[in-house]
Coordinates of C-alpha atoms and ligand atoms in Angstrom, one line a residue:
Chain A
M285 CA 0.0 0.0 0.0
M286 CA 1.5 3.3 -1.0
P287 CA 1.0 6.5 0.9
T288 CA -1.8 8.9 -0.1
F289 CA 0.4 12.0 0.5
Q290 CA 4.1 12.5 -0.2
T291 CA 4.1 15.8 1.7
D292 CA 2.0 18.1 3.8
I293 CA 0.3 20.0 1.0
I294 CA -0.5 23.1 3.1
E295 CA 3.1 23.3 4.2
A296 CA 4.3 22.9 0.6
R297 CA 1.9 25.6 -0.6
N298 CA 3.2 28.0 2.1
F299 CA 6.8 27.3 1.2
L300 CA 6.3 27.9 -2.5
Y301 CA 4.2 31.0 -1.9
Q302 CA 6.9 32.5 0.4
L303 CA 9.6 31.9 -2.2
L304 CA 7.5 33.6 -4.8
V305 CA 6.4 36.7 -3.0
R306 CA 9.9 37.4 -2.0
Q307 CA 10.9 37.6 -5.6
V308 CA 8.0 38.8 -7.7
D309 CA 6.8 42.4 -8.0
E310 CA 3.6 43.8 -6.4
K311 CA 1.5 43.2 -9.5
A312 CA 2.5 39.6 -9.9
K313 CA 2.0 39.0 -6.2
N314 CA -1.5 40.4 -6.4
W315 CA -2.3 38.1 -9.3
I316 CA -1.0 35.0 -7.5
E317 CA -3.0 35.9 -4.4
Q318 CA -6.1 36.5 -6.4
K319 CA -5.7 33.1 -8.1
I320 CA -5.0 31.1 -5.0
H321 CA -7.9 32.7 -3.3
L322 CA -10.1 31.7 -6.2
L323 CA -8.8 28.1 -6.3
A324 CA -9.1 27.7 -2.5
N325 CA -12.6 29.1 -2.3
S326 CA -14.3 28.2 -5.6
F327 CA -12.2 25.6 -7.3
S328 CA -13.3 24.7 -10.8
T329 CA -11.4 22.8 -13.5
Q330 CA -11.8 25.9 -15.7
N331 CA -10.4 28.3 -13.1
F332 CA -7.5 26.0 -12.5
Y333 CA -6.7 25.5 -16.2
I334 CA -6.7 29.3 -16.9
A335 CA -4.5 30.0 -13.9
F336 CA -2.1 27.2 -14.8
T337 CA -1.8 28.1 -18.4
S338 CA -1.6 31.9 -18.2
A339 CA 0.9 32.1 -15.3
P340 CA 4.0 33.1 -17.3
R341 CA 2.3 36.2 -18.7
F342 CA 1.5 37.5 -15.2
V343 CA 4.5 36.4 -13.2
G344 CA 7.3 36.3 -15.7
K345 CA 9.9 33.6 -16.3
Q346 CA 12.9 34.7 -14.3
N347 CA 15.0 32.1 -12.4
L348 CA 14.0 31.3 -8.9
H349 CA 16.7 31.9 -6.3
L350 CA 17.0 29.8 -3.1
S351 CA 19.2 30.4 -0.1
P352 CA 21.0 27.4 1.4
M353 CA 18.4 27.6 4.3
E354 CA 15.5 27.4 1.8
E355 CA 17.2 24.5 0.1
S356 CA 17.2 22.5 3.3
E357 CA 13.7 23.6 4.0
A358 CA 12.7 22.1 0.7
N359 CA 14.2 18.8 1.7
A360 CA 12.4 18.9 5.0
I361 CA 9.1 19.4 3.3
R362 CA 9.7 16.5 1.0
K363 CA 12.8 14.4 1.1
G364 CA 14.8 14.8 -2.0
F365 CA 12.7 17.8 -3.2
T366 CA 14.9 20.4 -4.8
L367 CA 14.0 23.4 -6.8
K368 CA 17.2 23.4 -8.8
N369 CA 16.9 25.5 -12.0
W370 CA 13.3 26.4 -11.3
T371 CA 11.7 29.5 -12.7
I372 CA 9.1 31.8 -11.3
D373 CA 6.4 30.7 -13.7
R374 CA 7.1 27.0 -13.0
T375 CA 6.9 27.6 -9.2
T376 CA 3.7 29.4 -9.6
R377 CA 2.2 26.7 -11.8
I378 CA 3.2 24.1 -9.2
L379 CA 1.7 26.2 -6.4
F380 CA -1.6 26.1 -8.3
V381 CA -1.4 22.3 -8.8
L382 CA -1.3 22.1 -5.0
Y383 CA -4.8 23.6 -4.9
L384 CA -6.4 20.6 -6.7
P385 CA -9.0 19.0 -4.5
T386 CA -7.5 15.9 -2.8
E387 CA -10.7 14.2 -1.5
N388 CA -10.9 11.9 -4.4
A389 CA -8.0 10.3 -6.3
E390 CA -10.0 9.7 -9.6
N391 CA -11.0 13.3 -9.7
H392 CA -7.4 14.5 -9.1
V393 CA -6.0 12.3 -11.8
S394 CA -8.8 13.1 -14.3
I395 CA -8.1 16.9 -14.0
L396 CA -4.3 16.6 -14.1
S397 CA -4.3 14.1 -16.9
K398 CA -6.1 16.5 -19.2
V399 CA -3.6 19.1 -18.4
F400 CA -0.7 16.7 -19.2
Q401 CA -2.4 15.8 -22.5
T402 CA -2.7 19.4 -23.7
A403 CA 0.4 20.8 -22.2
E404 CA 3.1 22.7 -24.1
V405 CA 6.8 22.2 -23.3
N406 CA 7.1 24.5 -20.3
E407 CA 3.9 23.2 -18.8
L408 CA 5.1 19.7 -19.1
V409 CA 8.3 20.6 -17.3
A410 CA 6.3 22.1 -14.5
L411 CA 3.9 19.1 -14.3
Y412 CA 6.8 16.5 -14.1
A413 CA 8.7 18.6 -11.6
A414 CA 5.6 18.6 -9.4
L415 CA 5.4 14.8 -9.2
P416 CA 7.1 14.5 -5.8
L417 CA 4.5 16.8 -4.3
L418 CA 1.4 15.1 -5.7
P419 CA -1.1 13.1 -3.6
F420 CA -1.9 9.6 -4.8
P421 CA 1.6 9.0 -6.1
E422 CA 0.8 5.5 -7.3
K423 CA -1.7 7.0 -9.7
Y424 CA 1.0 9.0 -11.4
I425 CA 3.6 6.2 -12.0
Y426 CA 2.4 5.6 -15.5
Q427 CA 2.6 9.3 -16.3
C428 CA 6.1 9.3 -14.9
T429 CA 7.1 6.6 -17.4
E430 CA 5.5 8.6 -20.2
G431 CA 7.8 11.5 -19.2
I432 CA 10.8 9.1 -19.5
R433 CA 9.7 8.1 -23.0
T434 CA 9.6 11.8 -24.2
N435 CA 11.9 13.0 -26.9
M436 CA 11.8 16.6 -25.5
A437 CA 15.0 17.1 -23.6
P438 CA 13.7 19.6 -21.0
V439 CA 10.8 17.4 -20.2
F440 CA 13.0 14.3 -19.7
E441 CA 15.3 16.3 -17.5
A442 CA 12.3 17.4 -15.3
V443 CA 11.4 13.8 -14.7
A444 CA 14.8 12.2 -14.4
L445 CA 17.0 14.8 -12.8
N446 CA 16.8 16.3 -9.3
N447 CA 13.5 14.5 -8.8
P448 CA 13.0 12.0 -6.0
F449 CA 9.8 10.5 -7.5
P450 CA 11.2 8.0 -10.0
A451 CA 13.6 6.3 -7.5
E452 CA 10.8 5.9 -5.0
F453 CA 8.0 4.7 -7.2
L454 CA 9.2 3.1 -10.5
D455 CA 9.6 -0.6 -10.9
E456 CA 13.0 -1.9 -11.7
N457 CA 12.5 -2.1 -15.5
A458 CA 11.3 1.5 -15.7
W459 CA 14.0 2.7 -13.4
N460 CA 16.7 1.0 -15.5
Q461 CA 15.2 2.7 -18.6
L462 CA 15.5 6.1 -17.0
F463 CA 19.1 5.5 -16.1
L464 CA 20.1 4.2 -19.4
K465 CA 18.3 6.9 -21.3
A466 CA 20.0 9.6 -19.2
I467 CA 23.4 8.0 -20.1
F468 CA 22.4 7.8 -23.8
T469 CA 21.3 11.4 -23.9
G470 CA 24.4 12.7 -22.0
K471 CA 22.7 13.9 -18.8
K472 CA 24.7 14.7 -15.6
I473 CA 24.1 11.4 -13.9
Y474 CA 24.8 12.5 -10.3
Q475 CA 21.6 14.6 -10.6
I476 CA 19.6 11.4 -10.7
Q477 CA 18.4 10.7 -7.2
G478 CA 18.5 7.3 -5.5
I479 CA 21.1 5.6 -7.7
K480 CA 22.7 3.7 -4.9
Q481 CA 19.3 2.5 -3.5
R482 CA 18.0 1.5 -6.9
A483 CA 21.1 -0.1 -8.4
N484 CA 20.5 -3.7 -9.3
A485 CA 22.2 -6.6 -11.0
T486 CA 20.3 -6.1 -14.3
L487 CA 21.3 -2.5 -14.5
A488 CA 24.9 -3.3 -13.7
Q489 CA 24.9 -5.7 -16.6
I490 CA 23.2 -3.2 -18.9
C491 CA 25.9 -0.7 -18.1
S492 CA 28.6 -3.1 -18.8
D493 CA 27.0 -4.1 -22.2
F494 CA 26.7 -0.4 -23.0
A495 CA 30.4 0.2 -22.4
H496 CA 31.3 -2.8 -24.5
E497 CA 29.2 -1.6 -27.4
R498 CA 30.8 1.9 -27.2
W499 CA 34.3 0.5 -26.8
A500 CA 33.8 -1.7 -29.8
A501 CA 32.8 1.3 -31.8
G502 CA 36.0 3.1 -30.7
R503 CA 34.0 5.6 -28.6
K504 CA 34.4 6.8 -25.0
V505 CA 31.9 6.2 -22.2
T506 CA 31.2 8.5 -19.4
P507 CA 32.8 7.4 -16.1
E508 CA 29.4 8.0 -14.5
L509 CA 28.3 4.8 -16.1
W510 CA 29.9 2.8 -13.3
M511 CA 28.0 4.4 -10.4
P512 CA 25.4 1.5 -10.2
V513 CA 27.8 -1.4 -10.5
V514 CA 29.4 -1.2 -7.0
H515 CA 27.4 -4.0 -5.3
F516 CA 26.9 -6.1 -8.5
I517 CA 30.3 -7.1 -9.5
N518 CA 30.7 -10.1 -11.8
D519 CA 33.6 -11.4 -13.8
T520 CA 32.8 -9.2 -16.8
I521 CA 32.4 -6.1 -14.7
L522 CA 35.6 -6.8 -12.9
K523 CA 37.4 -6.9 -16.2
D524 CA 35.7 -3.6 -17.2
L525 CA 37.0 -2.1 -14.0
E526 CA 40.5 -3.4 -14.7
K527 CA 40.3 -1.6 -18.0
L528 CA 39.5 1.7 -16.3
K529 CA 42.6 1.3 -14.3
E530 CA 44.6 1.4 -17.5
S531 CA 42.8 4.5 -18.8
N532 CA 44.8 7.6 -19.5
D533 CA 41.8 9.7 -18.6
I534 CA 42.1 10.8 -15.0
L535 CA 38.3 10.9 -14.7
Q536 CA 37.9 7.2 -15.5
R537 CA 40.5 6.4 -12.9
Q538 CA 38.8 8.6 -10.3
A539 CA 35.5 6.8 -11.0
L540 CA 37.3 3.5 -10.5
V541 CA 38.6 4.6 -7.1
L542 CA 35.1 5.6 -6.0
V543 CA 33.7 2.3 -7.0
C544 CA 36.6 0.5 -5.2
L545 CA 36.1 2.5 -2.0
E546 CA 32.3 1.8 -2.0
S547 CA 32.7 -1.9 -2.9
S548 CA 33.3 -4.7 -0.4
H549 CA 34.4 -7.1 -3.1
A550 CA 37.9 -8.3 -2.4
Q551 CA 39.2 -8.3 -6.0
V552 CA 37.7 -4.9 -6.6
K553 CA 39.4 -3.6 -3.4
E554 CA 42.7 -5.0 -4.8
L555 CA 42.5 -2.7 -7.8
L556 CA 43.3 0.2 -5.5
T557 CA 46.9 -1.1 -5.4
G558 CA 49.1 1.5 -7.1
M559 CA 46.3 4.1 -6.9
E560 CA 47.1 5.3 -3.4
D561 CA 47.4 8.9 -4.3
L562 CA 43.9 9.0 -5.9
K563 CA 42.5 7.0 -3.0
E564 CA 43.8 9.6 -0.6
K565 CA 42.4 12.4 -2.6
A566 CA 39.0 10.7 -2.7
L567 CA 39.0 10.2 1.0
K568 CA 39.8 13.9 1.5
G569 CA 36.8 14.7 -0.7
E570 CA 39.0 16.2 -3.5
F571 CA 36.8 14.6 -6.1
S572 CA 33.4 13.0 -6.1
W573 CA 30.8 11.6 -8.6
E574 CA 29.7 15.2 -8.9
S575 CA 33.1 16.7 -9.8
I576 CA 33.8 13.8 -12.2
S577 CA 30.4 14.4 -13.9
E578 CA 30.9 18.2 -14.2
Q579 CA 34.4 17.8 -15.6
W580 CA 33.4 15.1 -18.0
H581 CA 30.6 17.2 -19.4
E582 CA 32.8 20.2 -19.6
A583 CA 35.4 18.3 -21.6
N584 CA 32.9 16.4 -23.7
Q585 CA 30.2 19.1 -24.3
Chain J
M87 CA 23.5 39.2 -42.4
M88 CA 19.8 39.8 -42.5
K89 CA 17.5 38.0 -40.3
F90 CA 14.1 36.8 -41.3
I91 CA 10.8 35.5 -39.9
D92 CA 8.7 33.1 -41.8
P93 CA 5.2 33.7 -40.4
H94 CA 3.5 30.9 -42.2
I95 CA 5.2 27.5 -42.6
H96 CA 3.9 24.0 -41.8
C97 CA 7.0 22.6 -40.1
V98 CA 5.4 19.3 -39.1
S99 CA 5.8 18.4 -42.8
R100 CA 9.4 19.5 -43.2
T101 CA 12.7 17.7 -42.5
T102 CA 15.6 18.7 -40.3
D103 CA 17.5 19.6 -43.5
D104 CA 14.9 22.3 -44.0
Y105 CA 15.4 23.6 -40.5
E106 CA 19.1 23.7 -41.0
A107 CA 18.7 25.5 -44.3
L108 CA 16.3 28.0 -42.8
R109 CA 18.6 28.8 -40.0
Q110 CA 21.6 29.1 -42.2
A111 CA 19.6 31.5 -44.4
G112 CA 18.9 33.7 -41.4
V113 CA 15.4 32.7 -40.4
V114 CA 15.3 33.1 -36.6
A115 CA 11.6 32.6 -36.0
V116 CA 8.7 30.8 -37.6
I117 CA 4.9 30.7 -37.1
E118 CA 3.1 27.5 -37.9
P119 CA -0.6 27.9 -38.5
A120 CA -2.8 24.9 -37.7
F121 CA -4.1 23.6 -41.0
W122 CA -5.4 20.4 -42.5
L123 CA -3.1 17.5 -43.1
G124 CA -3.9 16.8 -46.8
Q125 CA -6.7 14.5 -45.9
P126 CA -9.6 15.0 -43.5
R127 CA -9.3 13.9 -39.9
T128 CA -12.2 11.8 -38.5
E129 CA -11.7 12.1 -34.8
V130 CA -11.4 15.1 -32.4
G131 CA -8.5 13.3 -30.8
S132 CA -6.5 13.7 -34.0
F133 CA -6.9 17.5 -33.7
K134 CA -6.0 17.4 -30.0
D135 CA -2.8 15.5 -30.7
Y136 CA -2.0 17.8 -33.7
F137 CA -2.4 20.9 -31.6
S138 CA -0.3 19.4 -28.8
T139 CA 2.4 18.6 -31.4
L140 CA 2.5 22.2 -32.5
I141 CA 3.1 23.5 -29.0
G142 CA 5.2 20.6 -27.8
W143 CA 7.4 18.5 -30.0
E144 CA 7.5 20.8 -33.0
R145 CA 8.5 23.7 -30.8
F146 CA 11.2 21.7 -29.3
R147 CA 12.4 20.3 -32.7
A148 CA 12.7 23.9 -34.1
S149 CA 14.6 25.0 -31.0
Q150 CA 17.3 22.4 -31.7
F151 CA 18.2 24.3 -34.8
G152 CA 18.1 27.7 -33.1
I153 CA 14.7 28.6 -34.5
R154 CA 12.0 30.0 -32.3
H155 CA 8.7 28.3 -33.2
Y156 CA 5.3 29.9 -32.6
C157 CA 1.9 28.8 -33.8
T158 CA -1.6 29.9 -34.4
I159 CA -4.4 27.5 -33.4
G160 CA -7.7 27.1 -35.1
L161 CA -10.2 24.9 -37.1
N162 CA -9.4 25.3 -40.8
S163 CA -12.1 26.0 -43.3
K164 CA -11.9 22.6 -45.1
E165 CA -12.6 20.6 -42.0
A166 CA -15.2 23.1 -40.8
N167 CA -17.5 21.3 -43.2
N168 CA -17.8 18.2 -41.0
E169 CA -20.2 19.7 -38.5
A170 CA -20.2 17.0 -35.9
L171 CA -16.4 17.0 -35.8
A172 CA -16.2 20.8 -35.9
E173 CA -18.4 21.1 -32.8
Q174 CA -16.0 18.9 -30.9
V175 CA -13.0 20.8 -32.2
M176 CA -14.5 24.1 -31.1
E177 CA -14.8 22.6 -27.6
I178 CA -11.1 22.0 -27.3
L179 CA -9.8 25.2 -28.9
P180 CA -9.9 27.2 -25.6
L181 CA -7.5 24.7 -24.1
Y182 CA -4.9 25.8 -26.6
I183 CA -5.3 29.4 -27.6
Y184 CA -4.2 30.7 -24.2
K185 CA -1.0 28.7 -24.3
E186 CA 2.5 30.3 -24.3
G187 CA 3.7 30.9 -27.8
V188 CA 0.3 30.8 -29.4
V189 CA 0.3 34.1 -31.3
G190 CA -3.0 34.0 -33.0
V191 CA -6.2 32.1 -34.1
G192 CA -5.4 30.6 -37.5
E193 CA -5.5 29.7 -40.2
I194 CA -9.2 30.2 -40.5
G195 CA -11.5 31.6 -43.1
Y196 CA -13.2 30.3 -46.2
D197 CA -12.4 27.6 -48.7
D198 CA -15.6 26.7 -50.6
Q199 CA -17.4 29.5 -48.8
T200 CA -20.1 27.2 -47.5
A201 CA -22.6 28.0 -44.7
L202 CA -20.6 25.8 -42.3
E203 CA -17.4 27.4 -43.1
D204 CA -19.0 30.7 -42.4
K205 CA -20.4 29.5 -39.1
Y206 CA -17.1 28.3 -37.7
F207 CA -15.2 31.3 -39.0
R208 CA -17.5 33.6 -37.1
L209 CA -17.3 31.5 -33.9
Q210 CA -13.5 31.6 -34.0
L211 CA -13.5 35.3 -34.6
E212 CA -15.3 35.6 -31.3
L213 CA -12.8 33.4 -29.6
A214 CA -10.0 35.5 -30.9
K215 CA -11.7 38.7 -29.8
E216 CA -12.1 37.3 -26.3
A217 CA -8.5 36.2 -26.1
N218 CA -7.3 39.4 -27.7
L219 CA -5.3 37.5 -30.2
P220 CA -4.5 38.3 -33.9
V221 CA -6.4 36.3 -36.5
Q222 CA -4.6 34.7 -39.4
I223 CA -6.9 34.3 -42.4
H224 CA -6.6 31.8 -45.1
T225 CA -8.2 33.2 -48.3
P226 CA -9.7 30.8 -50.8
H227 CA -8.0 29.6 -54.0
R228 CA -11.2 29.7 -55.9
N229 CA -13.4 32.7 -56.1
K230 CA -10.6 34.5 -54.3
K231 CA -11.5 38.1 -54.7
V232 CA -15.0 37.7 -53.4
G233 CA -13.8 35.4 -50.6
T234 CA -11.2 37.9 -49.5
S235 CA -13.6 40.8 -49.4
R236 CA -16.1 38.7 -47.5
S237 CA -13.5 37.6 -44.9
M238 CA -12.8 41.3 -44.2
D239 CA -16.5 42.2 -44.0
V240 CA -17.1 39.5 -41.5
C241 CA -14.2 40.6 -39.3
I242 CA -15.5 44.1 -39.2
E243 CA -19.0 42.8 -38.5
H244 CA -17.6 41.0 -35.5
G245 CA -15.9 44.2 -34.2
I246 CA -12.4 43.0 -34.8
A247 CA -9.9 45.8 -35.6
P248 CA -8.2 45.4 -39.0
Q249 CA -4.8 45.7 -37.4
M250 CA -5.5 42.5 -35.5
V251 CA -6.2 40.6 -38.8
I252 CA -3.6 39.1 -41.2
I253 CA -5.2 38.4 -44.6
D254 CA -3.0 35.7 -46.0
H255 CA -2.4 34.4 -49.6
N256 CA -3.0 37.8 -51.2
N257 CA -2.3 38.4 -54.9
E258 CA -2.4 41.3 -57.3
E259 CA -6.2 41.2 -57.3
T260 CA -6.7 41.4 -53.6
V261 CA -3.9 43.5 -52.2
K262 CA -5.3 46.9 -52.9
E263 CA -8.5 46.3 -51.0
T264 CA -6.7 44.6 -48.1
L265 CA -4.4 47.5 -47.6
D266 CA -7.0 50.2 -48.2
R267 CA -9.2 48.7 -45.5
G268 CA -6.3 48.7 -43.0
F269 CA -5.6 45.0 -42.8
W270 CA -2.2 43.3 -42.8
A271 CA -1.5 41.9 -46.3
A272 CA 0.5 38.6 -46.3
F273 CA 1.7 36.9 -49.4
S274 CA 2.6 33.2 -49.7
I275 CA 5.5 32.7 -52.1
Y276 CA 4.4 29.3 -53.2
P277 CA 5.2 27.8 -56.6
S278 CA 2.4 27.6 -59.2
T279 CA -0.7 28.1 -57.1
K280 CA -0.1 31.3 -55.1
M281 CA 2.6 33.9 -55.7
G282 CA 5.9 33.9 -57.5
N283 CA 9.0 35.6 -56.4
E284 CA 9.2 38.1 -59.2
R285 CA 5.6 39.1 -59.0
M286 CA 6.1 39.8 -55.3
V287 CA 9.0 42.2 -56.1
E288 CA 6.6 44.1 -58.4
I289 CA 4.0 44.3 -55.7
V290 CA 6.5 45.8 -53.2
K291 CA 7.6 48.3 -55.9
K292 CA 4.0 49.3 -56.5
Y293 CA 2.5 49.3 -52.9
G294 CA 5.6 49.8 -50.8
S295 CA 6.3 48.0 -47.5
E296 CA 3.7 49.2 -45.1
R297 CA 1.6 46.3 -43.6
I298 CA 2.9 43.9 -46.3
F299 CA 4.8 40.8 -45.5
I300 CA 5.7 37.5 -47.0
N301 CA 5.8 33.8 -46.0
S302 CA 6.6 30.4 -47.6
A303 CA 3.4 28.6 -46.7
A304 CA 5.6 25.6 -47.1
D305 CA 3.8 22.3 -46.3
W306 CA 3.5 18.8 -47.6
G307 CA 3.1 20.0 -51.2
I308 CA 5.7 21.1 -53.6
S309 CA 6.8 24.3 -51.8
D310 CA 10.0 26.1 -50.9
P311 CA 10.8 26.6 -47.2
L312 CA 13.4 29.2 -48.2
A313 CA 10.9 31.4 -50.0
V314 CA 11.4 34.3 -47.5
P315 CA 15.2 34.6 -47.7
K316 CA 15.2 33.9 -51.5
T317 CA 12.6 36.6 -52.1
A318 CA 14.6 39.0 -49.9
Q319 CA 17.6 38.3 -52.1
L320 CA 15.7 38.9 -55.3
M321 CA 14.3 42.1 -53.9
A322 CA 17.8 43.3 -53.1
E323 CA 18.9 42.5 -56.6
R324 CA 16.0 44.4 -58.1
G325 CA 16.7 47.5 -56.2
I326 CA 14.4 47.4 -53.3
S327 CA 15.9 49.1 -50.2
E328 CA 17.2 47.2 -47.3
K329 CA 14.8 49.0 -45.0
D330 CA 11.8 47.8 -47.1
I331 CA 13.2 44.3 -47.3
H332 CA 13.5 44.2 -43.5
L333 CA 9.9 45.4 -43.1
V334 CA 8.5 42.8 -45.6
C335 CA 10.6 39.9 -44.5
Y336 CA 10.8 40.5 -40.7
Q337 CA 9.4 43.5 -39.0
N338 CA 5.9 43.7 -40.2
A339 CA 5.2 40.0 -39.4
Y340 CA 6.7 40.6 -36.0
D341 CA 4.6 43.7 -35.4
A342 CA 1.4 41.9 -36.5
F343 CA 1.8 38.8 -34.4
A344 CA 3.6 40.4 -31.4
Q345 CA 0.2 42.0 -30.7
S346 CA -0.5 38.6 -29.1
G347 CA 1.9 39.5 -26.3
Q348 CA 3.4 36.0 -26.9
M349 CA 6.2 36.8 -29.2
H350 CA 9.4 38.5 -28.0
E351 CA 12.4 39.4 -30.1
S352 CA 14.5 38.9 -26.9
D353 CA 13.7 35.2 -27.2
F354 CA 15.2 34.8 -30.6
I355 CA 18.5 33.1 -30.8
V356 CA 20.7 35.4 -32.8
E357 CA 23.9 33.4 -33.3
I358 CA 24.1 29.7 -33.8
D359 CA 26.7 28.0 -31.8
Q360 CA 25.8 24.4 -31.3
S361 CA 28.5 23.9 -28.7
Q362 CA 26.2 26.2 -26.6
R363 CA 22.9 25.0 -25.5
F364 CA 19.6 26.2 -26.8
N365 CA 16.9 26.4 -24.2
G366 CA 19.2 24.5 -21.8
N367 CA 19.5 21.5 -24.1
S368 CA 22.4 20.4 -26.1
V369 CA 21.4 19.9 -29.7
L370 CA 24.2 17.4 -30.1
R371 CA 23.1 13.9 -30.4
G372 CA 24.6 10.6 -31.3
G373 CA 28.1 12.1 -31.4
R374 CA 27.7 14.5 -34.2
D375 CA 30.4 17.2 -34.5
P376 CA 29.2 20.7 -33.5
K377 CA 28.5 23.0 -36.4
I378 CA 29.7 26.4 -35.4
E379 CA 28.7 29.2 -37.6
K380 CA 29.1 32.9 -36.9
L381 CA 26.7 35.3 -38.6
D382 CA 29.4 37.4 -40.2
S383 CA 30.9 34.5 -42.0
K384 CA 27.7 33.5 -43.9
I385 CA 26.4 35.2 -47.0
I386 CA 23.3 34.0 -48.9
K387 CA 24.1 33.4 -52.5
Ligands
ZN666 ZN1 -1.1 27.2 -44.6

C-alpha cells in the first residue's frame, strides 16, 4: 500500500508561496494571491486551467533563487525535493497544482491528466517537476514513465534529474530505462536521485553491455556509467574495471577509485593497489561523482 | 547578415534539412498555423494531438536548430464542413489558444465558402476577440477576390480591428482592397498556385512596404521553405531598399503577431553555436560534431 500523500500539502503551498512573494513584484504578487484565493474558495477545472496556463504572462519567467536555508527547508518538506533550476512561472504553476482537491483520487487524476495531454513544453516541465508533491503518487507512476519516453530534452530532465519521484515509485525495469536513457542522452548522472538505493544486477549488466558496445565502436563512455555497479560485480564487470585502471583519462581512474572504495568485493578492493594517491584524494573529498560528472561534461560538451 | 521571420510554414511536414537550411539562411523565428493534413481527420483526438504537437514536439524540434517556433491554433475551413467534428474541435480550442507561444487564431476563413465554413469562421473570430489574439486568415484559392472581401467584411462585422487581422495568400487582385481597409496583407510565395517571387517584387515596388509581409506557406506539397530569404535576395537584386526588405521579411510580421503578447524578439537566438545549448539543451546527439557558424561568415548566394 502506497501513501496517499508525499508531503503536507498546506506546508508545501506556504513554502512555494513565500519563495514567490519574496521575488516577484507587487503586480505579480496580487495576481498570484487572487488566483490562489479563487482556487481555494471556488475551485473549478476551468479556473485551475486558466491560472495554470496563463501564469507566465502575469508572473514572468525569471529564475527562482534559493538560499541554502531554503534548500534544506525544501528537503524537510519533502525528502529529495529540490527546486534546482526552477523559474518563477514553473513555481507558480506548481503552487496552483497544490490547490487541486484531494478528497478523491480519480478526480485529481482526471483533472491533471487532461492538463498533461494538452500541455506545451514549459507546462510539461512544471507538471513533471511537481510529481514529488502530488497526492496519490501510485496513480502517477504511468505518467512518470511517459515522461521518461519523451523526446523533448527539457521534459525528460524534469522527470529524471533532481527529482525524488522515480527512485521511489518506479519498478526496476522503468527505473533502469530512466538511467540508461540519461546515459544515452548525455545527462549529468549524479543529478539522478537514488542511484545507490535503486542499483540492481540487471542495470549493472546493462551498463557493462553499453560500455562494450561503445568501446567496440571506438568511442568513450562517461565514467558516471559505473555508479550503479558497486554491489553487483561479476567477472565481466571486474574486467571492465581493470580496463578503467589502464585508462589515460584521469576521470575514468577517479571513477574506478570511487567504485573500489564503496565496494566490499575483495578483488575490486585490490584494484586500488598502485592508486594510493587517488585514494587519498578521494577520502579527502577532493573529487566525487559530482566533480567527475561536471568535468566530464565540460570536456565532452 | 539579414534575419528573417517566416510567419506561415507547416514545419510538421518539413525535414531537419529544412530547419538547418532555414537557420543558415537567417530565419530566426517561424509561425506555424494549424491547418489540415492533406486528408480529413475523422476524430477530435487527432486534432488534439496535432495541436499538442504544435506547442510541444515541433516547438522543441525547431529550438534544436536555433529557431523560435510559434503557432496559431484554429479549425481550418476545409474541415469546418464536417459539422459533428467541428463542434468537438470548437470545444477543445480554448484549451490551446491561451498557451504560451500561441500568437493567434489561425489559419481560419473560407475555402468553398459554405454555410458551415461561415459558421465556424465567425465562432472563431469571437474566440480571438475574447482572447485578444490576432487572426490569421486563409483566403480561398477559388473565387478568391470575393472570398477575401467577404472575410474582411465578417471581421468588421464582429468588431475586430483590422490591425488584428492578417489576410493571407494575397495576390495582385486582392492586395489593394486589403491595404485600403487597414488589414495586414500577407503573401505566400508558393510555386504555381499562389505567388511567384518576381511578381512579389513588383507588388512591393507598387505598394511599398507598409503592412505587407511574405511567407513560404511551405507544407506537404511542392513548396519552398526558403521562400522568404530567397525573395529577400531577389528584392535586393532588383533595387528594393534594405529597409523595405526588412519590413517585408521580418518586422511587419513581427509587429502583427507580437500583438498577441506571446512573441518577444529577446527570445530569438541570434547566433548559432551548437556547442552552446539552446533552451538549456544540447542539440548534439549521437556524437555529431558541432557545427559552429558565426553570422558574419555567412552570405546567402
Ligand atoms: Zn497554410
